[in-house]
Short mmCIF file of C-alpha atoms in Angstrom, two decimals:
data_model
loop_
_atom_site.label_atom_id
_atom_site.label_comp_id
_atom_site.label_asym_id
_atom_site.label_seq_id
_atom_site.Cartn_x
_atom_site.Cartn_y
_atom_site.Cartn_z
CA TYR A 1 -87.21 -108.85 5.80
CA ILE A 2 -90.51 -107.89 3.88
CA HIS A 3 -92.02 -105.00 2.25
CA ILE A 4 -95.40 -105.11 1.01
CA ILE A 5 -96.31 -102.70 -1.49
CA ASN A 6 -99.59 -101.68 -2.05
CA LYS A 7 -100.14 -102.91 -5.63
CA ALA A 8 -102.35 -99.65 -6.50
CA ASP A 9 -102.12 -97.94 -9.99
CA MET A 10 -99.02 -96.45 -10.01
CA ALA A 11 -99.73 -93.38 -12.06
CA ALA A 12 -102.89 -92.68 -9.54
CA SER A 13 -100.64 -92.81 -6.41
CA LYS A 14 -98.81 -90.81 -4.77
CA GLY A 15 -95.74 -91.52 -6.36
CA LEU A 16 -92.60 -94.08 -6.18
CA LYS A 17 -90.32 -93.35 -3.43
CA ILE A 18 -86.74 -93.75 -5.09
CA LEU A 19 -83.20 -94.35 -3.16
CA VAL A 20 -80.44 -93.81 -5.76
CA GLY A 21 -76.84 -94.75 -5.04
CA CYS A 22 -73.76 -92.20 -5.80
CA LYS A 23 -69.75 -93.06 -5.76
CA ARG A 24 -66.75 -90.48 -5.66
CA VAL A 25 -64.40 -91.83 -7.95
CA ILE A 26 -61.68 -90.29 -9.76
CA ASP A 27 -62.70 -88.32 -12.57
CA TYR A 28 -63.41 -90.38 -15.80
CA ALA A 29 -61.00 -87.71 -17.98
CA VAL A 30 -57.91 -87.93 -15.46
CA LYS A 31 -54.95 -90.10 -16.60
CA VAL A 32 -55.13 -92.63 -13.85
CA ARG A 33 -51.20 -93.59 -12.53
CA VAL A 34 -50.28 -96.36 -10.65
CA LYS A 35 -48.24 -95.89 -6.97
CA PRO A 36 -44.43 -96.26 -6.75
CA ASP A 37 -45.36 -99.33 -4.50
CA ARG A 38 -47.67 -100.60 -6.93
CA SER A 39 -50.16 -100.74 -3.89
CA GLY A 40 -52.70 -99.20 -6.01
CA VAL A 41 -53.40 -95.48 -7.84
CA VAL A 42 -52.71 -92.17 -7.02
CA THR A 43 -56.04 -90.40 -5.58
CA GLU A 44 -53.98 -87.14 -3.62
CA GLY A 45 -54.50 -84.31 -5.16
CA VAL A 46 -56.69 -85.98 -7.96
CA LYS A 47 -59.45 -84.70 -9.73
CA HIS A 48 -62.65 -86.76 -8.70
CA SER A 49 -66.38 -86.91 -9.53
CA MET A 50 -69.66 -88.46 -9.28
CA ASN A 51 -69.19 -92.32 -11.06
CA PRO A 52 -70.91 -91.84 -14.98
CA PHE A 53 -73.17 -94.27 -14.55
CA ASP A 54 -74.08 -93.24 -11.14
CA GLU A 55 -74.93 -89.57 -12.27
CA ILE A 56 -77.68 -91.65 -15.14
CA ALA A 57 -79.29 -93.22 -12.09
CA VAL A 58 -79.42 -90.13 -10.54
CA GLU A 59 -81.17 -88.44 -14.06
CA GLU A 60 -83.34 -91.19 -14.13
CA ALA A 61 -84.58 -90.62 -10.53
CA VAL A 62 -85.30 -87.09 -10.74
CA ARG A 63 -86.93 -87.66 -14.44
CA MET A 64 -89.07 -89.91 -13.17
CA LYS A 65 -89.66 -86.87 -10.34
CA GLU A 66 -90.86 -84.69 -13.44
CA LYS A 67 -92.73 -87.35 -14.73
CA LYS A 68 -94.96 -88.07 -11.62
CA LEU A 69 -93.95 -91.41 -11.62
CA ALA A 70 -91.58 -90.85 -8.49
CA GLY A 71 -92.38 -88.94 -5.47
CA GLU A 72 -89.57 -88.26 -3.49
CA ALA A 73 -85.81 -89.26 -4.85
CA VAL A 74 -83.36 -89.77 -1.88
CA ALA A 75 -79.67 -90.04 -2.93
CA ILE A 76 -77.47 -91.90 -0.65
CA SER A 77 -73.18 -92.15 -0.71
CA VAL A 78 -70.73 -94.74 0.94
CA GLY A 79 -67.68 -92.98 1.42
CA PRO A 80 -65.28 -90.68 2.95
CA PRO A 81 -66.16 -86.92 4.09
CA GLN A 82 -65.60 -85.64 0.19
CA SER A 83 -68.32 -87.88 -0.94
CA GLN A 84 -70.82 -85.04 -0.01
CA GLU A 85 -69.53 -83.15 -2.56
CA THR A 86 -70.81 -85.86 -4.77
CA LEU A 87 -73.91 -85.83 -2.94
CA ARG A 88 -74.26 -82.05 -3.31
CA THR A 89 -74.36 -83.25 -7.17
CA ALA A 90 -77.04 -85.41 -7.15
CA LEU A 91 -79.27 -82.43 -4.64
CA ALA A 92 -78.00 -79.87 -7.64
CA MET A 93 -79.65 -82.67 -10.14
CA GLY A 94 -83.17 -81.92 -7.94
CA ILE A 95 -82.73 -85.01 -5.60
CA ASP A 96 -84.50 -84.09 -2.47
CA ARG A 97 -82.52 -85.55 0.38
CA ALA A 98 -79.65 -87.40 0.47
CA ILE A 99 -77.93 -89.71 3.21
CA HIS A 100 -73.75 -89.99 3.76
CA VAL A 101 -72.76 -93.46 4.97
CA GLU A 102 -69.28 -92.40 6.02
CA ILE A 103 -66.50 -94.44 6.17
CA PRO A 104 -63.16 -93.97 7.93
CA LEU A 105 -60.33 -93.20 5.96
CA ALA A 106 -58.41 -96.47 7.01
CA GLN A 107 -61.79 -99.05 5.90
CA LEU A 108 -62.09 -97.14 2.85
CA GLU A 109 -59.33 -98.92 0.47
CA LYS A 110 -60.62 -102.52 1.51
CA LEU A 111 -64.06 -101.54 1.27
CA GLN A 112 -65.89 -103.88 -1.44
CA PRO A 113 -69.17 -104.08 -3.08
CA ILE A 114 -70.14 -106.89 -0.73
CA HIS A 115 -69.77 -104.22 2.34
CA VAL A 116 -71.35 -101.58 0.11
CA SER A 117 -74.61 -103.71 -0.52
CA LYS A 118 -75.48 -104.85 3.00
CA LEU A 119 -75.13 -100.68 3.90
CA LEU A 120 -77.61 -100.23 1.85
CA ALA A 121 -80.02 -102.94 2.71
CA LYS A 122 -79.83 -101.49 6.09
CA VAL A 123 -80.87 -98.50 4.53
CA CYS A 124 -83.33 -100.12 2.66
CA GLU A 125 -85.28 -101.32 5.94
CA SER A 126 -85.31 -98.12 7.53
CA GLU A 127 -86.14 -95.74 4.49
CA LYS A 128 -88.10 -98.32 2.80
CA PRO A 129 -87.87 -97.06 -1.04
CA ASP A 130 -89.83 -98.57 -3.60
CA LEU A 131 -87.13 -98.52 -6.38
CA VAL A 132 -83.37 -98.18 -5.61
CA ILE A 133 -81.18 -96.92 -8.78
CA LEU A 134 -77.23 -97.27 -9.05
CA GLY A 135 -75.33 -97.30 -11.81
CA LYS A 136 -74.37 -100.56 -13.13
CA GLN A 137 -70.44 -100.15 -12.51
CA ALA A 138 -68.13 -97.96 -11.39
CA ILE A 139 -65.49 -96.63 -13.59
CA ASP A 140 -62.33 -97.61 -10.58
CA ASP A 141 -62.95 -100.81 -10.26
CA ASP A 142 -65.70 -102.15 -12.14
CA CYS A 143 -67.41 -104.69 -10.56
CA ASN A 144 -70.45 -104.40 -11.48
CA GLN A 145 -71.63 -106.13 -8.37
CA THR A 146 -73.50 -104.21 -5.77
CA GLY A 147 -76.76 -103.77 -7.75
CA GLN A 148 -77.02 -107.37 -7.57
CA MET A 149 -75.74 -108.20 -4.69
CA LEU A 150 -78.36 -105.68 -3.03
CA ALA A 151 -81.46 -107.48 -4.68
CA ALA A 152 -80.30 -110.65 -3.39
CA LEU A 153 -79.80 -109.38 0.38
CA LEU A 154 -83.41 -107.39 -0.14
CA ASP A 155 -84.83 -110.66 -2.17
CA TRP A 156 -86.27 -108.45 -3.88
CA PRO A 157 -86.13 -108.67 -7.83
CA GLN A 158 -83.20 -106.66 -10.28
CA ALA A 159 -83.11 -105.11 -13.34
CA THR A 160 -79.95 -104.94 -14.56
CA PHE A 161 -78.62 -102.64 -17.14
CA ALA A 162 -81.25 -100.88 -17.84
CA SER A 163 -81.41 -98.81 -21.31
CA LYS A 164 -85.69 -97.49 -20.58
CA ILE A 165 -88.00 -97.64 -17.44
CA GLU A 166 -91.51 -97.00 -17.59
CA PRO A 167 -94.78 -98.36 -16.07
CA SER A 168 -96.15 -101.76 -17.15
CA GLN A 169 -98.79 -101.80 -19.87
CA ASP A 170 -101.34 -102.67 -16.37
CA SER A 171 -99.20 -100.09 -14.40
CA LYS A 172 -98.63 -102.36 -11.31
CA GLN A 173 -95.56 -102.85 -12.09
CA LEU A 174 -92.02 -101.60 -14.27
CA ARG A 175 -91.10 -102.43 -17.26
CA VAL A 176 -87.78 -101.96 -18.01
CA THR A 177 -85.80 -103.02 -21.31
CA ARG A 178 -82.25 -103.94 -20.48
CA GLU A 179 -79.07 -104.40 -23.01
CA VAL A 180 -78.16 -107.83 -23.17
CA ASP A 181 -75.22 -109.58 -25.07
CA GLY A 182 -76.68 -109.34 -28.98
CA GLY A 183 -79.86 -107.30 -28.25
CA LEU A 184 -82.27 -105.64 -25.80
CA GLU A 185 -84.68 -108.09 -23.18
CA THR A 186 -88.06 -106.20 -22.02
CA ILE A 187 -88.84 -107.60 -18.60
CA ASP A 188 -91.75 -106.63 -16.58
CA VAL A 189 -90.63 -106.28 -12.81
CA SER A 190 -92.41 -105.79 -9.60
CA VAL A 191 -91.65 -103.10 -6.84
CA PRO A 192 -89.82 -102.82 -4.79
CA ALA A 193 -87.02 -103.97 -7.03
CA VAL A 194 -83.56 -103.07 -7.62
CA VAL A 195 -82.40 -101.43 -10.76
CA THR A 196 -78.72 -100.71 -12.20
CA SER A 197 -78.33 -97.91 -15.20
CA ASP A 198 -76.83 -98.99 -18.06
CA LEU A 199 -74.99 -96.01 -20.62
CA ARG A 200 -77.86 -95.37 -22.89
CA LEU A 201 -80.74 -94.59 -19.97
CA ASN A 202 -80.54 -90.62 -20.78
CA GLU A 203 -78.27 -88.18 -20.59
CA PRO A 204 -77.78 -86.67 -17.03
CA ARG A 205 -77.71 -82.69 -16.32
CA TYR A 206 -75.09 -80.62 -16.09
CA ALA A 207 -75.27 -79.33 -11.97
CA THR A 208 -74.67 -75.80 -12.93
CA LEU A 209 -73.39 -73.25 -9.58
CA PRO A 210 -76.90 -71.77 -9.02
CA ASN A 211 -77.87 -75.28 -8.77
CA ILE A 212 -75.10 -76.39 -6.52
CA MET A 213 -75.86 -73.14 -4.26
CA LYS A 214 -79.64 -74.12 -4.29
CA ALA A 215 -78.74 -77.32 -3.34
CA LYS A 216 -76.87 -76.64 0.10
CA LYS A 217 -80.14 -75.70 1.87
CA LYS A 218 -81.19 -79.70 1.06
CA PRO A 219 -80.94 -81.80 3.90
CA LEU A 220 -78.04 -83.90 3.82
CA ALA A 221 -78.03 -87.08 7.27
CA LYS A 222 -74.52 -88.80 8.23
CA MET A 223 -74.67 -91.96 9.59
CA SER A 224 -71.74 -94.60 10.34
CA PRO A 225 -71.44 -98.25 9.83
CA ASP A 226 -71.52 -98.75 13.33
CA GLN A 227 -74.82 -97.44 13.57
CA LEU A 228 -76.38 -99.69 11.01
CA GLY A 229 -74.66 -102.59 12.71
CA VAL A 230 -72.37 -103.65 9.43
CA ASP A 231 -68.98 -105.38 9.49
CA LEU A 232 -66.42 -103.99 7.41
CA GLN A 233 -63.84 -106.07 7.73
CA PRO A 234 -62.12 -107.08 4.44
CA ARG A 235 -62.62 -110.15 2.47
CA GLN A 236 -59.97 -109.43 -0.71
CA GLU A 237 -56.46 -108.88 -0.51
CA VAL A 238 -54.57 -106.47 -3.46
CA ILE A 239 -51.69 -108.28 -3.90
CA SER A 240 -50.48 -105.78 -6.60
CA VAL A 241 -51.91 -103.28 -9.02
CA GLU A 242 -49.83 -102.60 -12.16
CA ASP A 243 -50.09 -100.40 -15.56
CA PRO A 244 -51.33 -102.46 -18.50
CA PRO A 245 -48.18 -104.06 -20.46
CA VAL A 246 -47.73 -101.72 -23.38
CA ARG A 247 -48.76 -102.89 -26.80
CA LYS A 248 -46.07 -104.27 -29.18
CA ALA A 249 -46.04 -102.63 -32.40
CA GLY A 250 -47.18 -105.42 -35.39
CA ALA A 251 -45.16 -104.91 -38.21
CA LYS A 252 -46.73 -105.05 -42.21
CA VAL A 253 -45.76 -107.98 -44.84
CA GLU A 254 -45.71 -107.60 -48.53
CA SER A 255 -46.07 -111.04 -49.25
CA VAL A 256 -46.73 -114.72 -48.66
CA GLU A 257 -43.02 -115.70 -48.40
CA ASP A 258 -42.77 -112.84 -45.79
CA LEU A 259 -45.40 -113.81 -43.45
CA VAL A 260 -44.18 -117.59 -43.81
CA GLY A 261 -40.60 -116.27 -42.80
CA LYS A 262 -41.33 -114.02 -40.05
CA LEU A 263 -43.45 -116.93 -38.37
CA ARG A 264 -40.65 -119.14 -39.25
CA GLU A 265 -38.16 -116.40 -37.75
CA LYS A 266 -40.28 -116.12 -34.15
CA GLY A 267 -40.39 -120.24 -33.85
CA LEU A 268 -43.96 -120.44 -34.71
CA VAL A 269 -44.17 -122.06 -38.01
CA LYS A 270 -41.36 -125.56 -39.25
CA LYS B 1 -85.88 -48.13 -28.96
CA LEU B 2 -84.01 -44.99 -30.83
CA GLN B 3 -83.29 -43.07 -27.59
CA SER B 4 -82.37 -46.10 -25.66
CA SER B 5 -79.46 -46.67 -28.29
CA ILE B 6 -78.31 -43.16 -27.61
CA SER B 7 -75.37 -44.13 -25.18
CA ASP B 8 -75.12 -41.37 -22.00
CA PRO B 9 -71.59 -41.78 -21.03
CA MET B 10 -72.32 -40.06 -17.70
CA THR B 11 -75.68 -42.81 -16.50
CA SER B 12 -74.16 -46.19 -15.69
CA PRO B 13 -76.24 -49.15 -16.50
CA PRO B 14 -78.81 -50.46 -14.20
CA PRO B 15 -77.13 -52.30 -10.88
CA GLN B 16 -79.30 -55.90 -11.98
CA LEU B 17 -77.16 -55.76 -15.23
CA ARG B 18 -73.98 -56.03 -13.34
CA SER B 19 -75.03 -58.30 -10.53
CA GLN B 20 -76.37 -60.73 -13.68
CA VAL B 21 -72.72 -60.03 -15.41
CA ILE B 22 -70.87 -60.97 -12.44
CA ALA B 23 -72.73 -63.92 -12.04
CA LEU B 24 -72.06 -65.05 -15.41
CA TYR B 25 -68.88 -64.72 -14.57
CA LYS B 26 -68.71 -67.21 -11.82
CA ASN B 27 -71.18 -69.81 -13.66
CA LEU B 28 -68.07 -70.05 -16.95
CA LEU B 29 -65.85 -69.82 -14.68
CA TYR B 30 -67.49 -72.72 -12.53
CA MET B 31 -67.78 -74.58 -15.72
CA GLY B 32 -64.24 -73.92 -16.46
CA ARG B 33 -63.04 -76.65 -14.21
CA ASP B 34 -64.16 -79.90 -16.36
CA TYR B 35 -62.80 -77.99 -19.53
CA PRO B 36 -60.33 -80.31 -21.58
CA LYS B 37 -57.93 -77.48 -22.32
CA GLY B 38 -57.62 -77.11 -18.13
CA TYR B 39 -59.02 -74.92 -15.20
CA ALA B 40 -55.47 -72.10 -16.22
CA TYR B 41 -56.57 -71.53 -19.59
CA PHE B 42 -60.17 -71.40 -19.63
CA ARG B 43 -60.36 -68.82 -16.54
CA ASP B 44 -57.28 -66.39 -18.60
CA ARG B 45 -59.62 -66.47 -21.77
CA LEU B 46 -62.51 -66.02 -19.62
CA LYS B 47 -60.56 -62.84 -17.88
CA SER B 48 -59.72 -61.31 -20.80
CA VAL B 49 -63.00 -61.13 -23.04
CA PHE B 50 -65.18 -59.72 -19.91
CA LEU B 51 -62.41 -57.05 -19.38
CA LYS B 52 -62.51 -56.71 -23.35
CA ASN B 53 -66.45 -56.01 -23.03
CA SER B 54 -65.72 -54.31 -19.26
CA GLY B 55 -66.37 -50.54 -21.01
CA VAL B 56 -69.80 -51.62 -22.08
CA LYS B 57 -72.50 -48.56 -21.20
CA ASP B 58 -75.19 -49.16 -23.37
CA PRO B 59 -77.96 -51.78 -21.38
CA ASP B 60 -79.05 -53.42 -24.60
CA GLN B 61 -75.81 -54.25 -25.79
CA ILE B 62 -74.74 -55.73 -22.26
CA LYS B 63 -77.92 -58.27 -22.68
CA VAL B 64 -76.90 -59.14 -25.83
CA LEU B 65 -73.33 -59.56 -24.49
CA ILE B 66 -74.86 -61.75 -21.39
CA GLY B 67 -76.72 -63.37 -23.89
CA ARG B 68 -74.31 -64.75 -25.58
CA GLY B 69 -72.46 -65.62 -22.41
CA GLU B 70 -75.85 -68.28 -21.58
CA PHE B 71 -75.60 -69.47 -24.92
CA VAL B 72 -71.70 -70.46 -24.07
CA ILE B 73 -72.93 -72.37 -21.32
CA LYS B 74 -75.30 -73.99 -23.25
CA GLU B 75 -72.24 -74.85 -25.77
CA LEU B 76 -70.14 -76.00 -22.77
CA GLU B 77 -72.52 -78.39 -21.49
CA ALA B 78 -73.56 -80.27 -24.21
CA LEU B 79 -69.38 -80.71 -24.99
CA TYR B 80 -68.77 -82.37 -21.60
CA MET B 81 -71.59 -84.19 -21.90
CA LEU B 82 -71.16 -85.85 -25.06
CA ARG B 83 -67.13 -86.09 -24.30
CA LYS B 84 -68.00 -88.02 -21.52
CA TYR B 85 -70.73 -89.93 -23.57
CA ARG B 86 -67.98 -90.60 -26.34
CA ALA B 87 -65.56 -91.66 -23.43
CA LEU B 88 -67.51 -94.39 -21.82
CA LYS B 89 -69.14 -95.64 -25.31
CA HIS B 90 -65.83 -96.26 -26.10
CA ARG B 91 -64.34 -97.40 -23.51
CA TYR B 92 -66.95 -99.95 -22.30
CA TYR B 93 -68.64 -100.63 -25.25
CA GLU B 94 -66.42 -100.48 -28.77
CA LYS B 95 -65.26 -104.14 -28.47
CA ASP B 96 -68.48 -105.14 -27.76
CA GLU B 97 -70.02 -103.81 -31.01
CA ALA B 98 -66.95 -105.00 -33.14
CA THR B 99 -66.93 -107.84 -32.14
CA THR B 100 -71.31 -108.60 -32.33
CA SER B 101 -70.72 -106.92 -36.31
CA ALA B 102 -68.37 -108.97 -37.25
CA THR B 103 -69.80 -112.53 -35.85
CA THR B 104 -73.26 -111.31 -37.58
CA SER B 105 -72.02 -110.33 -41.16
CA SER B 106 -69.97 -113.39 -41.29
CA SER B 107 -73.11 -115.37 -40.18
CA ASP B 108 -74.77 -113.30 -42.65
CA LYS B 109 -73.01 -114.37 -45.21
CA GLU B 110 -73.71 -118.07 -44.53
CA ALA B 111 -77.07 -117.77 -44.45
CA PRO B 112 -77.99 -116.91 -48.09
CA THR B 113 -76.00 -119.44 -49.94
CA LYS B 114 -77.05 -122.22 -47.93
CA THR B 115 -80.73 -121.10 -48.63
CA GLN B 116 -79.92 -121.25 -52.24
#
């Protein structure tokens, strides 16, 4: 579909509409344990919270609102009923309203970025945001795909691994500084666009209890994948999940002769 | 100022202060969920500190203590932010930065001798 933006001066307009993606993941500080049957990791009774890169995305949207660059910020989460708590945190940080795309438990484990990006694309059709900000990757699957796939589905430009977002020199585009191998790259993208947040984009504020309570009054809409007409058929099968191999201790040698001797022992040198 | 500092054991502090103290306690308790040493550890210490000061009646002294509590909230926010940033930096960037610095320093060593 085509979404044409009036390329008016960004500073003068009533501000961008931002859609922010949040994912509920196992808390970053929790020691993850593999299930005995090696089918996955233990999630029952384990502390969950918003993906740290998504917190950075939410913070950026709120800051853009404070700078009057954005007019409205909407948070969206694709996940189980408990994702509502994640959305409430986003609302407490300053997001205006939230959308929860609820996934039945049976389909949750097989959900992949391809499905999530299709769901988000459908929501973008009705919400028509000017900017979508997602965390660069989730700390549970480390896929780093949803943002890129979403941009491709919508045929929008993408600026991934953003460490800075500001208006371009002529204020008609967004100037995004990206963290790439070996340094920083600065690009101008036209809106609407998809941006994924990197660690150094900002420092997210803490959602304190008073703000969490105030957030309960903000609108939270529910949607289902069927309503959006997206097929959640799994495309991958998890064969096994295992702990990484335990690192074997190394040995220190005193001389070159020792080193050669030890290498001979291991059959690495004749 | 002098009159208010003379505490009268008969009068109790204004009710707004009481609700402020209760709100402070609830906010700190909520933040305890992310405390590195665990919620139970935090909650027990929070409880004992508030109980220790529960006898304070002077409104000015109560305001000082509330201010101290709000300072602790700010300190906890900073602690949590720093912990999370360091953990993510270590997990996602440490290896990259080590590789980049290793390759940069070795190529830097080569360049000057070549031009000489």
